[in-house]
CSV table of C-alpha atoms and ligand atoms in Angstrom, one decimal:
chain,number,residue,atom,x,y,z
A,2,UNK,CA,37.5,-12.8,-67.2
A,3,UNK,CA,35.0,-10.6,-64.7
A,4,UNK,CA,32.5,-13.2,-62.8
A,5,UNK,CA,29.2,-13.4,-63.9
A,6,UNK,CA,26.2,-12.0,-61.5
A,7,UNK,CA,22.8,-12.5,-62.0
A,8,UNK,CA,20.3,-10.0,-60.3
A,9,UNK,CA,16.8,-9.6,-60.6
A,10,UNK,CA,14.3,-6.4,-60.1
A,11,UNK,CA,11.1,-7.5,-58.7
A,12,UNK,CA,8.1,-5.9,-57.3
A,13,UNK,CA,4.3,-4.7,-57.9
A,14,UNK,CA,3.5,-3.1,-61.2
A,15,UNK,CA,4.9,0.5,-61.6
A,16,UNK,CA,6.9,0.2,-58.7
A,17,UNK,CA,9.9,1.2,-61.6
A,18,UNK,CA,11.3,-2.4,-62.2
A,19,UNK,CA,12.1,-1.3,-65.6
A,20,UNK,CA,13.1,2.2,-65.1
A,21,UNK,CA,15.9,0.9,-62.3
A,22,UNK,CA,16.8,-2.0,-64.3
A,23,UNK,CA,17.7,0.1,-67.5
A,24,UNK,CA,19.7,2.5,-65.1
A,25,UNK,CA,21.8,-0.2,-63.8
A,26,UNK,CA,22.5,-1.5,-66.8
A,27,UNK,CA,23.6,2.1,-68.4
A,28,UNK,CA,25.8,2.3,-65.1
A,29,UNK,CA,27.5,-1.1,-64.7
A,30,UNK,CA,28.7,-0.4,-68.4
A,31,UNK,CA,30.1,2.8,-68.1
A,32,UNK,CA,32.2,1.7,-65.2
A,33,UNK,CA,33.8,-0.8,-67.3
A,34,UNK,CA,31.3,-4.0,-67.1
A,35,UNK,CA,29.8,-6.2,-69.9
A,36,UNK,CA,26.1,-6.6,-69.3
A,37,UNK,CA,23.5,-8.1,-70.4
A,38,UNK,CA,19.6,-6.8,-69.7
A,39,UNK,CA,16.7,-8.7,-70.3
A,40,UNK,CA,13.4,-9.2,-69.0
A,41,UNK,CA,10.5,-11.7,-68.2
A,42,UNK,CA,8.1,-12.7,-69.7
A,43,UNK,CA,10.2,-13.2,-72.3
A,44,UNK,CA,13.9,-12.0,-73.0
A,45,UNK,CA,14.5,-14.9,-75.5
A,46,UNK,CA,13.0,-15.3,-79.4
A,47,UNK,CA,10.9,-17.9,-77.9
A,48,UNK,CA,9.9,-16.4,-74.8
A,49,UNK,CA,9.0,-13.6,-76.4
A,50,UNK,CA,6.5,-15.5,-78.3
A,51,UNK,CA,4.8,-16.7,-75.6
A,52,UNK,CA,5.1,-13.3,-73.8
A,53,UNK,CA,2.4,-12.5,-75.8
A,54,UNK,CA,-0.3,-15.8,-75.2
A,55,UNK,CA,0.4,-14.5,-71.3
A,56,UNK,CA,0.1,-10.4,-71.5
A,57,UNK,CA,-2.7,-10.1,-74.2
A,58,UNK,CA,-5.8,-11.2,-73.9
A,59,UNK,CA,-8.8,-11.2,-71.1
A,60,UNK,CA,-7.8,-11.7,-67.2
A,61,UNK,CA,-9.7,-15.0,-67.4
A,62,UNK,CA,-7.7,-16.4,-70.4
A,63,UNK,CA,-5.5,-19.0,-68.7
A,64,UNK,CA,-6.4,-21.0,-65.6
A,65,UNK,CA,-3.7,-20.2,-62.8
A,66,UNK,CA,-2.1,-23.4,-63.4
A,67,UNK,CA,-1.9,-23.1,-67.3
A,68,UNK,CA,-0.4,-20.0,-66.8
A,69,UNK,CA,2.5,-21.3,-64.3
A,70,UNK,CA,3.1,-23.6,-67.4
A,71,UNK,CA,3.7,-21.1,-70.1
A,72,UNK,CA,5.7,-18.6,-67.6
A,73,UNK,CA,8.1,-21.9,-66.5
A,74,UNK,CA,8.1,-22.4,-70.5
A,75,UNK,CA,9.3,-19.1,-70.7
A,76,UNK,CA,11.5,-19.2,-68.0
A,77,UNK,CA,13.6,-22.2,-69.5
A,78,UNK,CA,13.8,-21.0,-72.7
A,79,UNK,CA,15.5,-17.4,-71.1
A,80,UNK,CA,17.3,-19.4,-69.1
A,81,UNK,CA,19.4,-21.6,-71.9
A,82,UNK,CA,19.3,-19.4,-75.0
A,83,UNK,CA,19.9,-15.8,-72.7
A,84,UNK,CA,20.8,-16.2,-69.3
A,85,UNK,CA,23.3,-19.0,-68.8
A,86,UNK,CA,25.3,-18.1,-71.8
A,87,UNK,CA,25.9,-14.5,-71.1
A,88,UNK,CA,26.7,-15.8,-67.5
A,89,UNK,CA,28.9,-18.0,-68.7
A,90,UNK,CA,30.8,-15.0,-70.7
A,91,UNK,CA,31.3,-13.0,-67.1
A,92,UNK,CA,28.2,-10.5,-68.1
A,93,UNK,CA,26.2,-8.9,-65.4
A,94,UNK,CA,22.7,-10.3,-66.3
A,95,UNK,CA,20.2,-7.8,-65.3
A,96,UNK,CA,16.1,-9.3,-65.7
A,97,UNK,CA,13.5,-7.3,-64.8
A,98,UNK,CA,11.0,-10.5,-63.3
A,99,UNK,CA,12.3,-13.8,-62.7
A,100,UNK,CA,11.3,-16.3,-60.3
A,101,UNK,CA,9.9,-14.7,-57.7
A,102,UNK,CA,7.1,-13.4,-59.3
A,103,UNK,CA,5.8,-16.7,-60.2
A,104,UNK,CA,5.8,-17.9,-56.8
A,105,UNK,CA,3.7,-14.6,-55.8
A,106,UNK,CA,1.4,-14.0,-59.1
A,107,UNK,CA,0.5,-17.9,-59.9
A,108,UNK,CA,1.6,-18.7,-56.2
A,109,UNK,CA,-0.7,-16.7,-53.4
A,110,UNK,CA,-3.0,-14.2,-55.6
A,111,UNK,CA,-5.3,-17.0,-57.3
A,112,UNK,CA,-6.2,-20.1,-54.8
A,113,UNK,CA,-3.0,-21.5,-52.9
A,114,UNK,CA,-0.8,-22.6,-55.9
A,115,UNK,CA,2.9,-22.1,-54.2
A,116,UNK,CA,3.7,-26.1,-53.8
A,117,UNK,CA,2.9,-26.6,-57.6
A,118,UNK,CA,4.9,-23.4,-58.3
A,119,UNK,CA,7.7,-24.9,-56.3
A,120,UNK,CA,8.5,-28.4,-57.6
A,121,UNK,CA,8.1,-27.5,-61.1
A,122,UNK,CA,10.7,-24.3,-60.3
A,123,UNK,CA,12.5,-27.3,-58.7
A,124,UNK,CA,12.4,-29.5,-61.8
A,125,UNK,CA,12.7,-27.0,-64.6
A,126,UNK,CA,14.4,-23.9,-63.5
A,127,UNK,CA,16.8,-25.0,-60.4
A,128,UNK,CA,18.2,-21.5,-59.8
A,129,UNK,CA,17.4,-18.3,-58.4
A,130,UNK,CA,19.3,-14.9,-59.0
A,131,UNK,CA,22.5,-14.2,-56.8
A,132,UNK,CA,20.9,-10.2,-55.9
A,133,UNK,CA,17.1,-9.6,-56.1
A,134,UNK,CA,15.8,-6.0,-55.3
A,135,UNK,CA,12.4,-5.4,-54.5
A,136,UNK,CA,11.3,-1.9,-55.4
A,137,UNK,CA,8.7,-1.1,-53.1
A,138,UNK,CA,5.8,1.1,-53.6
A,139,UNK,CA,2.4,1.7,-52.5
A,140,UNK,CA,0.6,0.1,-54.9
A,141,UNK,CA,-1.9,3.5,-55.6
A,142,UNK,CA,1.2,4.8,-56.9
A,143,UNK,CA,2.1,2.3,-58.6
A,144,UNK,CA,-1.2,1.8,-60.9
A,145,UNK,CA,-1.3,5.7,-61.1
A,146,UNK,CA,2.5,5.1,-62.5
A,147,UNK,CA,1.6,2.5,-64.7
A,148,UNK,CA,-1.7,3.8,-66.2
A,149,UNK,CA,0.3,7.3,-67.2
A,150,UNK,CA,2.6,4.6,-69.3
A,151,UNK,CA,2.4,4.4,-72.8
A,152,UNK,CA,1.4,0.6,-74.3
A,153,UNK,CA,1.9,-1.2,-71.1
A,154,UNK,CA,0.0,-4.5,-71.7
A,155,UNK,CA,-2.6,-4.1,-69.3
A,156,UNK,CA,-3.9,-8.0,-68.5
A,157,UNK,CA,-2.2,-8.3,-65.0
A,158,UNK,CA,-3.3,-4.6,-64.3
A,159,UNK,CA,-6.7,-5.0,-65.4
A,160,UNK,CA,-6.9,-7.8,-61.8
A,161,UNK,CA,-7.1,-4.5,-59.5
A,162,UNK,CA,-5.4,-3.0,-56.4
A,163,UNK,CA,-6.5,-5.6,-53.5
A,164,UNK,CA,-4.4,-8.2,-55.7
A,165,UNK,CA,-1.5,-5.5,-56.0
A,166,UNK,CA,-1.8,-5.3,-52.3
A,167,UNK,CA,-1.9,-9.0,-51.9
A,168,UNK,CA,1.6,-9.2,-54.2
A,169,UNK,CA,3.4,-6.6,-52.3
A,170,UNK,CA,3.0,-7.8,-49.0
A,171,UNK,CA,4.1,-11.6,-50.6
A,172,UNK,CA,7.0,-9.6,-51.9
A,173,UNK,CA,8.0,-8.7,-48.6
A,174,UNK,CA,7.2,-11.9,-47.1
A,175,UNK,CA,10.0,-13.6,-49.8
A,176,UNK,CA,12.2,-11.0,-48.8
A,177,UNK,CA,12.3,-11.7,-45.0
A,178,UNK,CA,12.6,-15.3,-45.5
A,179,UNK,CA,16.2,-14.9,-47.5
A,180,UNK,CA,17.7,-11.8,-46.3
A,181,UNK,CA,21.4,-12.6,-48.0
A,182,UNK,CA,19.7,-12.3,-51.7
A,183,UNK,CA,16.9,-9.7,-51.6
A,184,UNK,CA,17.0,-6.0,-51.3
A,185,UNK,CA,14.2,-4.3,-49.9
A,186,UNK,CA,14.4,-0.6,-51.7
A,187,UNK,CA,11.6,2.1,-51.2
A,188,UNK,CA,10.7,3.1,-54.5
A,189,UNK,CA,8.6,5.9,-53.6
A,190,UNK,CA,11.7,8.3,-53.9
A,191,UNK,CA,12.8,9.8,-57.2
A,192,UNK,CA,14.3,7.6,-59.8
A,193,UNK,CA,17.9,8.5,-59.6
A,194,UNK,CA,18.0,8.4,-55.6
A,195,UNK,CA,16.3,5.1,-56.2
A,196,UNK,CA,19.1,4.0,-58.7
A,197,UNK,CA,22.4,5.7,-56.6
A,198,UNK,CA,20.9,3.3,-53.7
A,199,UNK,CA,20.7,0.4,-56.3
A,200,UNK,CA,24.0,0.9,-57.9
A,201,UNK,CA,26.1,1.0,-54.2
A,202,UNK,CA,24.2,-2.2,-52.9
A,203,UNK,CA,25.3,-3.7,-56.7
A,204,UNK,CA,28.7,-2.5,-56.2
A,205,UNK,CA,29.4,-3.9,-52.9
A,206,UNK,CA,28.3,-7.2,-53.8
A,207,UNK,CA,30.7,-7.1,-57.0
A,208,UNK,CA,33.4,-6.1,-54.8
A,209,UNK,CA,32.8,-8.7,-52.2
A,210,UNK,CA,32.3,-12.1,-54.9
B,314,LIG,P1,7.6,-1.3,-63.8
B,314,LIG,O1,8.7,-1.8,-64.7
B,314,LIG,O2,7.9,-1.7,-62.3
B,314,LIG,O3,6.2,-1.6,-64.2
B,314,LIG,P2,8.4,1.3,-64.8
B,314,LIG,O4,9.9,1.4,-64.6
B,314,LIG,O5,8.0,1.0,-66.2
B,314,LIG,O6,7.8,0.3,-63.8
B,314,LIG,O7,7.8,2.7,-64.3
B,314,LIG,C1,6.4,2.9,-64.4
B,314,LIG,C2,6.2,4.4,-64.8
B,314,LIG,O8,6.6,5.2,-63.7
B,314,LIG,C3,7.1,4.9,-65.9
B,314,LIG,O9,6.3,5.8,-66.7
B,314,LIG,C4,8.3,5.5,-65.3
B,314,LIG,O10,8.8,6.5,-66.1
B,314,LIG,C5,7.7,6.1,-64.0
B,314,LIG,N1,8.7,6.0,-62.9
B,314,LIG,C6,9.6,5.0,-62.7
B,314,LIG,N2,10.3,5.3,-61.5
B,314,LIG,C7,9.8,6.4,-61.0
B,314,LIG,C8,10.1,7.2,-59.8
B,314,LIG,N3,11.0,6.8,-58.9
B,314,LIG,N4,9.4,8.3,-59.6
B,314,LIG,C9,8.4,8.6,-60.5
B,314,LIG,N5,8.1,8.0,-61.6
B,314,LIG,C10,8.7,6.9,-61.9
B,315,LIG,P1,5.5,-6.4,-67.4
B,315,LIG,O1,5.6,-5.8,-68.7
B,315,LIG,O2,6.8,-6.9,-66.7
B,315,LIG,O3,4.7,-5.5,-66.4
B,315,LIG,P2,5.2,-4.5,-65.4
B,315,LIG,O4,6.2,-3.6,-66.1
B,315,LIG,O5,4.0,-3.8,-65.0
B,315,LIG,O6,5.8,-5.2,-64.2
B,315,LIG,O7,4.5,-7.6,-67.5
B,315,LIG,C1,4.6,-8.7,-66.9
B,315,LIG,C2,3.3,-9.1,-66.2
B,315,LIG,O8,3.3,-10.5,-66.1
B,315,LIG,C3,3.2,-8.5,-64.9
B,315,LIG,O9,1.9,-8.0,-64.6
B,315,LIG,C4,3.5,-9.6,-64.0
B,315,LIG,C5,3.1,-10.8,-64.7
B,315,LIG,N1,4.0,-12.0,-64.4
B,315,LIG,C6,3.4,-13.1,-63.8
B,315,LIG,O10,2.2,-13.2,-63.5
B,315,LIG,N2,4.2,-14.2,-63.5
B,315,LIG,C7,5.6,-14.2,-63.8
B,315,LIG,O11,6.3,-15.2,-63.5
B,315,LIG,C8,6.1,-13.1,-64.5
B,315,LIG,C9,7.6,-13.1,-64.8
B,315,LIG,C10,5.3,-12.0,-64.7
């Protein structure tokens, strides 16, 4: 049976997450590998459900600490019902979000939140993805990008470009301090250059174990 890999796509909204997950995904499979794609918040029945007490709503609805709650709530749930199994079963598991942008959205952006974000990753979660890209983008583009986007939920959007700013230089920041899992791709090229680039770096990590 194939090894399982777990990989992540993180990175400012609109940077094309999504887009370059989905891609992966459709090209892991034709070459032959199961995968399994999913996404946070959410990618479980019950993460899904609270997907929704985090996206809709005002800006304002949750404290920052509430919401590291319900996004660790989340992030268990994926993490037994979704992610270990299909791990288990040698899938490539593909998330757009994991980790990572807990300890940047509920982390850094709202007061200074990372120890809290830490321990209870620590005591609840325990593991980070084996390949995390960052797609990196300006984020004017990126708001531009996600405003064009048909029935994004818009409650993380709605907190305006200094805080995207703010998120993408933490993104960086995260991927400088553990250079053997990140990925640092420039998503301001067109998606399928963005997604060959993606797919190679993928490949060779498949290839080396
Ligand atoms: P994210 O998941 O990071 O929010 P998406 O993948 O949903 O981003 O992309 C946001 C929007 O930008 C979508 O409408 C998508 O079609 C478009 N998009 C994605 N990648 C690119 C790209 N490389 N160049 C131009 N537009 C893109
Ligand atoms: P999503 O649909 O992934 O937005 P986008 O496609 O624009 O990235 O919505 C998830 C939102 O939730 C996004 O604004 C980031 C935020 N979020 C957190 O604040 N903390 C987290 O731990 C996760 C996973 C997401």
């Amino acid at each position: 049976m194939a090894q399982g890999l777990f990989i992540s796509f993180e990175g400012i909204d609109g940077s094309g997450k999504s887009t370059q997950a989905r891609a992966l995904a459709q090209a892991l499979r034709a070459a032959g590998r199961q995968v399994t794609l999913t996404r946070e918040p959410g990618g479980s029945p019950g993460a899904e459900e609270i997907r929704h007490l985090l996206l809709d709503g005002p800006p304002d609805r949750w404290s920052a600490e509430t919401e590291c709650l319900l996004f660790t709530a989340a992030r268990r749930d994926h993490l037994e019902r979704t992610i270990r199994p299909a791990l288990a079963q040698g899938h490539v598991v593909i998330t757009d979000r994991f980790a990572d942008s807990t300890r940047l959205y509920q982390g850094i952006t709202r007061g200074d939140l990372r120890a809290t974000v830490d321990r209870l990753h620590d005591l609840m979660i325990g593991v980070d993805p084996d390949l995390t890209f960052v797609i990196d983008l300006d984020p004017a583009l990126g708001l531009a990008r996600a405003r064009a986007r048909a029935g994004a939920e818009l409650r993380f959007e709605a907190m305006g470009s200094a805080f995207q700013t703010a998120l993408r230089a933490g993104f960086l920041d995260l991927a400088r301090a553990a250079p053997g899992r990140f990925r640092v791709i420039d998503g301001a090229r067109p998606a399928d250059t963005v997604a060959a680039e993606v797919l190679a770096l993928t490949q060779a990590r498949l290839t080396d174990g």
